[in-house]
Amino acid sequence: MTKLLIASAVIGLIASVLLTPLITKKREDGGSKKVIGFFFIGVFVLGFLATGITVYVTKMDVNWLAFWPAIILLTLGGALLASGIERKIKGVLFLASLGVAVYVLSAPLWNANEKFKSAEMKEEVEIKPFDETQTPASVPPKFARNKMKKAFGQVPNTSYYELGRLQIQKVKGEYVYIAPVEFSGFFKWMNGDTTPGYFIMSATDSADNPKFVKQEMKYVPSAYLNSNLERHMRLQHPFLVFCGDVQLEIDDEGKPYYIRSYGEFISARNGFDVKGIVLVDALTGKSEVIKLEDVPEFIDGAVSPETVSLQNSYFGNYVHGYWNSKFGKKDVKLPSDEGTEANVSPIFDEKGDMYYFTDFTSPKEGVDSMLGYSLTNARTGQATYYTGNQDASYMDSQGNLQIIEKKFIEKKWSGEMPVLYNFYGEASWLTAVLDSNGFLQNYFIVSAANPEISVYATTPKEALKLYKTALSRGGTTVEGSSHAEEKNVSGKVLRVYKERLGDYTVVSFLLNNGENYLVSSETEPLAIYLQEGDDVILTYGDTGEQFLPVRKLIIKGLQ
């Protein structure tokens, strides 16, 4: 609050100097000076109050360029009220203020190259293969929110509160959704003072039930006056430029904090480049400004999804400047709007780091071909653009959702949270399918390059097993996970089952160690001769599946 008062006083003083005639004709009784003095003080008080009230109500940043409309009016009024040399000086200031207005308003026309440079991404072809031993964070947020609403009876004084914004993050190594309990109105805030806690639910297991965690929070988005979280942040840090909504983050002990991304304008008051976060203790209100490189380990989403969405827009639209984005559109690629948070979807890699996923499509209408996709690190803001296999035409997220809609047209089911993965060496869309009431029905996987190859099942693991078989039948090379540990084993074959799939034969067999294995003649052509009683030596991937993928097979006695 102190910083805001000082800033308001400075702005009030500047307003007084600009508007008050400082050079006047002398009068013997000194009346002119008294009038000028009262006028000066009056303008100062009005400027002080107007600035403080405006910032308090709107929560805007106190940046001098934010006040360019007021500067124009003050310099114009000052020039009209002044005389002589003072009028000329304030007239020049008025013209300069018009120049500032042109500078601010025209910034989007000439800073496109700076925006593109700030969002430029390194390029690669494909993401790494998905680890088959892991479970993707695939529970859709709409479904998780529905379950939390049904569990709202766990909250004390339920009528005072409502469910807040859903947020995904990693807590104690587990991927979870968290959602704060918020006030449902002004009078509920007056009576409640603090909110009782938040809900937490698994983001990988759709069968998990939400749990209410008791943790009092005073500074929340739904509070009022000085307890309103965004206003509290603004009063503590009036000069910072924020981008995106506040987000709830939980440390490994379950203590709630709120964060918000801050940064700098690219130029004038246009564009945004993230620099760090403001971290606020949700109970005490203690705040801290932290640079991105110093963000605590428990913070997953330091860079807000709104910021990433902006960066994607800069990267896709401004590759050759502003005017090309409007007319020629050479090399322009449009980021998808199918994400779950501000047009992006948060996902986690094998190390547990959170990324925001976005696919890019052509600006040409009626085209559902994907031009590429990006992953942006949610802690650092560093992004990578993946071009995909240039020899194959990938379907974009919108085309994927249309396939699901047609697949379940009679049931009126729809897809949510489409994310592109590398499953078994094939670029593939994994999408949750919800019914009209928002309840999860199944998981749908479809090849981005070969849309005719698709499967669905009640869990991601089951869908992946079916997808591996579907890829084999489609004649696609099925690669194992690069993250699964390779192991060697030898033994006697007890049972064998062979199935012809396209141009190849898939051989399933049981060893005397009790484990099942799967090998394709595409990988090991001599596998077609495998029979019961054979002694074998094999190398396989320890994926944890019921049928373990064989990478190398030696049949003893067979040359």
mmCIF file with all atom_site columns, C-alpha atoms in Angstrom, residues 201-320:
data_model
loop_
_atom_site.group_PDB
_atom_site.id
_atom_site.type_symbol
_atom_site.label_atom_id
_atom_site.label_alt_id
_atom_site.label_comp_id
_atom_site.label_asym_id
_atom_site.label_entity_id
_atom_site.label_seq_id
_atom_site.pdbx_PDB_ins_code
_atom_site.Cartn_x
_atom_site.Cartn_y
_atom_site.Cartn_z
_atom_site.occupancy
_atom_site.B_iso_or_equiv
_atom_site.pdbx_formal_charge
_atom_site.auth_seq_id
_atom_site.auth_comp_id
_atom_site.auth_asym_id
_atom_site.auth_atom_id
_atom_site.pdbx_PDB_model_num
ATOM 1   C CA . MET A 1 201 ? -7.824  -35.631 -7.069  1.00 0.00 ? 201 MET A CA 1
ATOM 2   C CA . SER A 1 202 ? -5.634  -37.887 -9.201  1.00 0.00 ? 202 SER A CA 1
ATOM 3   C CA . ALA A 1 203 ? -5.003  -36.716 -12.771 1.00 0.00 ? 203 ALA A CA 1
ATOM 4   C CA . THR A 1 204 ? -4.095  -40.244 -13.941 1.00 0.00 ? 204 THR A CA 1
ATOM 5   C CA . ASP A 1 205 ? -6.754  -42.436 -12.277 1.00 0.00 ? 205 ASP A CA 1
ATOM 6   C CA . SER A 1 206 ? -10.329 -41.623 -13.261 1.00 0.00 ? 206 SER A CA 1
ATOM 7   C CA . ALA A 1 207 ? -11.615 -43.922 -10.499 1.00 0.00 ? 207 ALA A CA 1
ATOM 8   C CA . ASP A 1 208 ? -10.017 -41.800 -7.777  1.00 0.00 ? 208 ASP A CA 1
ATOM 9   C CA . ASN A 1 209 ? -12.389 -39.798 -5.595  1.00 0.00 ? 209 ASN A CA 1
ATOM 10  C CA . PRO A 1 210 ? -11.734 -36.148 -4.706  1.00 0.00 ? 210 PRO A CA 1
ATOM 11  C CA . LYS A 1 211 ? -10.501 -35.462 -1.186  1.00 0.00 ? 211 LYS A CA 1
ATOM 12  C CA . PHE A 1 212 ? -11.088 -32.236 0.696   1.00 0.00 ? 212 PHE A CA 1
ATOM 13  C CA . VAL A 1 213 ? -7.971  -30.870 2.434   1.00 0.00 ? 213 VAL A CA 1
ATOM 14  C CA . LYS A 1 214 ? -8.485  -28.444 5.327   1.00 0.00 ? 214 LYS A CA 1
ATOM 15  C CA . GLN A 1 215 ? -6.167  -25.462 4.863   1.00 0.00 ? 215 GLN A CA 1
ATOM 16  C CA . GLU A 1 216 ? -7.455  -21.985 5.712   1.00 0.00 ? 216 GLU A CA 1
ATOM 17  C CA . MET A 1 217 ? -6.899  -19.347 3.032   1.00 0.00 ? 217 MET A CA 1
ATOM 18  C CA . LYS A 1 218 ? -7.566  -15.630 3.462   1.00 0.00 ? 218 LYS A CA 1
ATOM 19  C CA . TYR A 1 219 ? -6.114  -14.135 0.283   1.00 0.00 ? 219 TYR A CA 1
ATOM 20  C CA . VAL A 1 220 ? -8.124  -15.739 -2.521  1.00 0.00 ? 220 VAL A CA 1
ATOM 21  C CA . PRO A 1 221 ? -9.505  -14.516 -5.882  1.00 0.00 ? 221 PRO A CA 1
ATOM 22  C CA . SER A 1 222 ? -13.103 -14.428 -4.602  1.00 0.00 ? 222 SER A CA 1
ATOM 23  C CA . ALA A 1 223 ? -12.363 -12.271 -1.524  1.00 0.00 ? 223 ALA A CA 1
ATOM 24  C CA . TYR A 1 224 ? -13.083 -8.540  -1.498  1.00 0.00 ? 224 TYR A CA 1
ATOM 25  C CA . LEU A 1 225 ? -11.319 -5.266  -0.652  1.00 0.00 ? 225 LEU A CA 1
ATOM 26  C CA . ASN A 1 226 ? -7.732  -5.748  0.544   1.00 0.00 ? 226 ASN A CA 1
ATOM 27  C CA . SER A 1 227 ? -8.196  -9.515  0.951   1.00 0.00 ? 227 SER A CA 1
ATOM 28  C CA . ASN A 1 228 ? -8.820  -9.938  -2.773  1.00 0.00 ? 228 ASN A CA 1
ATOM 29  C CA . LEU A 1 229 ? -5.760  -11.799 -4.014  1.00 0.00 ? 229 LEU A CA 1
ATOM 30  C CA . GLU A 1 230 ? -5.153  -9.850  -7.230  1.00 0.00 ? 230 GLU A CA 1
ATOM 31  C CA . ARG A 1 231 ? -5.605  -6.528  -5.405  1.00 0.00 ? 231 ARG A CA 1
ATOM 32  C CA . HIS A 1 232 ? -3.286  -7.698  -2.622  1.00 0.00 ? 232 HIS A CA 1
ATOM 33  C CA . MET A 1 233 ? -0.623  -8.492  -5.236  1.00 0.00 ? 233 MET A CA 1
ATOM 34  C CA . ARG A 1 234 ? -1.117  -5.117  -6.918  1.00 0.00 ? 234 ARG A CA 1
ATOM 35  C CA . LEU A 1 235 ? -0.895  -3.153  -3.655  1.00 0.00 ? 235 LEU A CA 1
ATOM 36  C CA . GLN A 1 236 ? 2.285   -5.014  -2.730  1.00 0.00 ? 236 GLN A CA 1
ATOM 37  C CA . HIS A 1 237 ? 3.823   -4.627  -6.192  1.00 0.00 ? 237 HIS A CA 1
ATOM 38  C CA . PRO A 1 238 ? 2.236   -1.653  -8.027  1.00 0.00 ? 238 PRO A CA 1
ATOM 39  C CA . PHE A 1 239 ? 4.905   -1.414  -10.746 1.00 0.00 ? 239 PHE A CA 1
ATOM 40  C CA . LEU A 1 240 ? 4.984   -5.066  -11.870 1.00 0.00 ? 240 LEU A CA 1
ATOM 41  C CA . VAL A 1 241 ? 3.338   -6.090  -15.154 1.00 0.00 ? 241 VAL A CA 1
ATOM 42  C CA . PHE A 1 242 ? 1.276   -9.269  -14.732 1.00 0.00 ? 242 PHE A CA 1
ATOM 43  C CA . CYS A 1 243 ? 0.014   -11.676 -17.385 1.00 0.00 ? 243 CYS A CA 1
ATOM 44  C CA . GLY A 1 244 ? -2.564  -14.407 -16.828 1.00 0.00 ? 244 GLY A CA 1
ATOM 45  C CA . ASP A 1 245 ? -4.749  -15.411 -13.922 1.00 0.00 ? 245 ASP A CA 1
ATOM 46  C CA . VAL A 1 246 ? -3.518  -16.319 -10.470 1.00 0.00 ? 246 VAL A CA 1
ATOM 47  C CA . GLN A 1 247 ? -2.881  -20.032 -9.945  1.00 0.00 ? 247 GLN A CA 1
ATOM 48  C CA . LEU A 1 248 ? -3.008  -22.198 -6.833  1.00 0.00 ? 248 LEU A CA 1
ATOM 49  C CA . GLU A 1 249 ? 0.116   -24.271 -6.112  1.00 0.00 ? 249 GLU A CA 1
ATOM 50  C CA . ILE A 1 250 ? 0.500   -26.804 -3.290  1.00 0.00 ? 250 ILE A CA 1
ATOM 51  C CA . ASP A 1 251 ? 3.848   -27.760 -1.754  1.00 0.00 ? 251 ASP A CA 1
ATOM 52  C CA . ASP A 1 252 ? 4.620   -31.350 -0.728  1.00 0.00 ? 252 ASP A CA 1
ATOM 53  C CA . GLU A 1 253 ? 3.308   -30.657 2.788   1.00 0.00 ? 253 GLU A CA 1
ATOM 54  C CA . GLY A 1 254 ? -0.043  -29.549 1.393   1.00 0.00 ? 254 GLY A CA 1
ATOM 55  C CA . LYS A 1 255 ? 0.402   -25.837 2.169   1.00 0.00 ? 255 LYS A CA 1
ATOM 56  C CA . PRO A 1 256 ? -1.369  -23.623 -0.408  1.00 0.00 ? 256 PRO A CA 1
ATOM 57  C CA . TYR A 1 257 ? 0.278   -20.718 -2.235  1.00 0.00 ? 257 TYR A CA 1
ATOM 58  C CA . TYR A 1 258 ? -0.902  -18.521 -5.063  1.00 0.00 ? 258 TYR A CA 1
ATOM 59  C CA . ILE A 1 259 ? 1.366   -17.461 -7.904  1.00 0.00 ? 259 ILE A CA 1
ATOM 60  C CA . ARG A 1 260 ? 1.132   -15.088 -10.849 1.00 0.00 ? 260 ARG A CA 1
ATOM 61  C CA . SER A 1 261 ? 3.522   -14.531 -13.755 1.00 0.00 ? 261 SER A CA 1
ATOM 62  C CA . TYR A 1 262 ? 5.104   -11.102 -14.153 1.00 0.00 ? 262 TYR A CA 1
ATOM 63  C CA . GLY A 1 263 ? 7.341   -9.686  -16.878 1.00 0.00 ? 263 GLY A CA 1
ATOM 64  C CA . GLU A 1 264 ? 7.920   -6.799  -19.258 1.00 0.00 ? 264 GLU A CA 1
ATOM 65  C CA . PHE A 1 265 ? 6.153   -5.306  -22.248 1.00 0.00 ? 265 PHE A CA 1
ATOM 66  C CA . ILE A 1 266 ? 7.866   -6.031  -25.570 1.00 0.00 ? 266 ILE A CA 1
ATOM 67  C CA . SER A 1 267 ? 7.534   -2.343  -26.471 1.00 0.00 ? 267 SER A CA 1
ATOM 68  C CA . ALA A 1 268 ? 5.229   0.516   -25.490 1.00 0.00 ? 268 ALA A CA 1
ATOM 69  C CA . ARG A 1 269 ? 2.415   -1.286  -23.635 1.00 0.00 ? 269 ARG A CA 1
ATOM 70  C CA . ASN A 1 270 ? 2.182   -4.111  -26.133 1.00 0.00 ? 270 ASN A CA 1
ATOM 71  C CA . GLY A 1 271 ? 3.405   -7.716  -26.039 1.00 0.00 ? 271 GLY A CA 1
ATOM 72  C CA . PHE A 1 272 ? 4.672   -9.594  -23.002 1.00 0.00 ? 272 PHE A CA 1
ATOM 73  C CA . ASP A 1 273 ? 7.911   -11.333 -22.037 1.00 0.00 ? 273 ASP A CA 1
ATOM 74  C CA . VAL A 1 274 ? 7.776   -13.346 -18.794 1.00 0.00 ? 274 VAL A CA 1
ATOM 75  C CA . LYS A 1 275 ? 10.506  -12.815 -16.165 1.00 0.00 ? 275 LYS A CA 1
ATOM 76  C CA . GLY A 1 276 ? 9.283   -14.513 -12.992 1.00 0.00 ? 276 GLY A CA 1
ATOM 77  C CA . ILE A 1 277 ? 6.466   -14.983 -10.488 1.00 0.00 ? 277 ILE A CA 1
ATOM 78  C CA . VAL A 1 278 ? 4.976   -13.366 -7.434  1.00 0.00 ? 278 VAL A CA 1
ATOM 79  C CA . LEU A 1 279 ? 4.428   -15.995 -4.717  1.00 0.00 ? 279 LEU A CA 1
ATOM 80  C CA . VAL A 1 280 ? 1.816   -15.303 -2.021  1.00 0.00 ? 280 VAL A CA 1
ATOM 81  C CA . ASP A 1 281 ? 1.116   -17.296 1.139   1.00 0.00 ? 281 ASP A CA 1
ATOM 82  C CA . ALA A 1 282 ? -2.651  -17.866 0.889   1.00 0.00 ? 282 ALA A CA 1
ATOM 83  C CA . LEU A 1 283 ? -3.155  -17.491 4.667   1.00 0.00 ? 283 LEU A CA 1
ATOM 84  C CA . THR A 1 284 ? -0.731  -14.764 5.789   1.00 0.00 ? 284 THR A CA 1
ATOM 85  C CA . GLY A 1 285 ? -0.533  -12.799 2.546   1.00 0.00 ? 285 GLY A CA 1
ATOM 86  C CA . LYS A 1 286 ? 3.264   -12.676 2.657   1.00 0.00 ? 286 LYS A CA 1
ATOM 87  C CA . SER A 1 287 ? 4.477   -12.128 -0.900  1.00 0.00 ? 287 SER A CA 1
ATOM 88  C CA . GLU A 1 288 ? 7.790   -12.638 -2.661  1.00 0.00 ? 288 GLU A CA 1
ATOM 89  C CA . VAL A 1 289 ? 9.052   -11.696 -6.125  1.00 0.00 ? 289 VAL A CA 1
ATOM 90  C CA . ILE A 1 290 ? 10.990  -14.617 -7.628  1.00 0.00 ? 290 ILE A CA 1
ATOM 91  C CA . LYS A 1 291 ? 12.844  -14.793 -10.958 1.00 0.00 ? 291 LYS A CA 1
ATOM 92  C CA . LEU A 1 292 ? 12.150  -17.805 -13.185 1.00 0.00 ? 292 LEU A CA 1
ATOM 93  C CA . GLU A 1 293 ? 15.567  -19.343 -12.564 1.00 0.00 ? 293 GLU A CA 1
ATOM 94  C CA . ASP A 1 294 ? 14.953  -19.236 -8.787  1.00 0.00 ? 294 ASP A CA 1
ATOM 95  C CA . VAL A 1 295 ? 11.412  -20.653 -8.702  1.00 0.00 ? 295 VAL A CA 1
ATOM 96  C CA . PRO A 1 296 ? 10.933  -23.208 -5.855  1.00 0.00 ? 296 PRO A CA 1
ATOM 97  C CA . GLU A 1 297 ? 10.905  -26.884 -6.811  1.00 0.00 ? 297 GLU A CA 1
ATOM 98  C CA . PHE A 1 298 ? 7.233   -27.429 -5.904  1.00 0.00 ? 298 PHE A CA 1
ATOM 99  C CA . ILE A 1 299 ? 6.048   -24.798 -8.403  1.00 0.00 ? 299 ILE A CA 1
ATOM 100 C CA . ASP A 1 300 ? 5.074   -26.529 -11.661 1.00 0.00 ? 300 ASP A CA 1
ATOM 101 C CA . GLY A 1 301 ? 3.314   -23.760 -13.613 1.00 0.00 ? 301 GLY A CA 1
ATOM 102 C CA . ALA A 1 302 ? 5.543   -20.709 -13.086 1.00 0.00 ? 302 ALA A CA 1
ATOM 103 C CA . VAL A 1 303 ? 4.766   -19.529 -16.618 1.00 0.00 ? 303 VAL A CA 1
ATOM 104 C CA . SER A 1 304 ? 1.037   -18.949 -16.903 1.00 0.00 ? 304 SER A CA 1
ATOM 105 C CA . PRO A 1 305 ? -0.874  -20.699 -19.728 1.00 0.00 ? 305 PRO A CA 1
ATOM 106 C CA . GLU A 1 306 ? -2.021  -17.264 -20.936 1.00 0.00 ? 306 GLU A CA 1
ATOM 107 C CA . THR A 1 307 ? 1.623   -16.271 -21.392 1.00 0.00 ? 307 THR A CA 1
ATOM 108 C CA . VAL A 1 308 ? 2.380   -19.453 -23.354 1.00 0.00 ? 308 VAL A CA 1
ATOM 109 C CA . SER A 1 309 ? -0.676  -18.871 -25.525 1.00 0.00 ? 309 SER A CA 1
ATOM 110 C CA . LEU A 1 310 ? 0.664   -15.396 -26.349 1.00 0.00 ? 310 LEU A CA 1
ATOM 111 C CA . GLN A 1 311 ? 4.094   -16.800 -27.188 1.00 0.00 ? 311 GLN A CA 1
ATOM 112 C CA . ASN A 1 312 ? 2.533   -19.394 -29.487 1.00 0.00 ? 312 ASN A CA 1
ATOM 113 C CA . SER A 1 313 ? 0.615   -16.639 -31.249 1.00 0.00 ? 313 SER A CA 1
ATOM 114 C CA . TYR A 1 314 ? 3.789   -14.566 -31.738 1.00 0.00 ? 314 TYR A CA 1
ATOM 115 C CA . PHE A 1 315 ? 5.730   -17.575 -33.036 1.00 0.00 ? 315 PHE A CA 1
ATOM 116 C CA . GLY A 1 316 ? 3.017   -18.721 -35.417 1.00 0.00 ? 316 GLY A CA 1
ATOM 117 C CA . ASN A 1 317 ? 1.826   -15.388 -36.786 1.00 0.00 ? 317 ASN A CA 1
ATOM 118 C CA . TYR A 1 318 ? 4.846   -13.079 -36.920 1.00 0.00 ? 318 TYR A CA 1
ATOM 119 C CA . VAL A 1 319 ? 7.454   -15.235 -38.668 1.00 0.00 ? 319 VAL A CA 1
ATOM 120 C CA . HIS A 1 320 ? 7.657   -12.576 -41.432 1.00 0.00 ? 320 HIS A CA 1
#
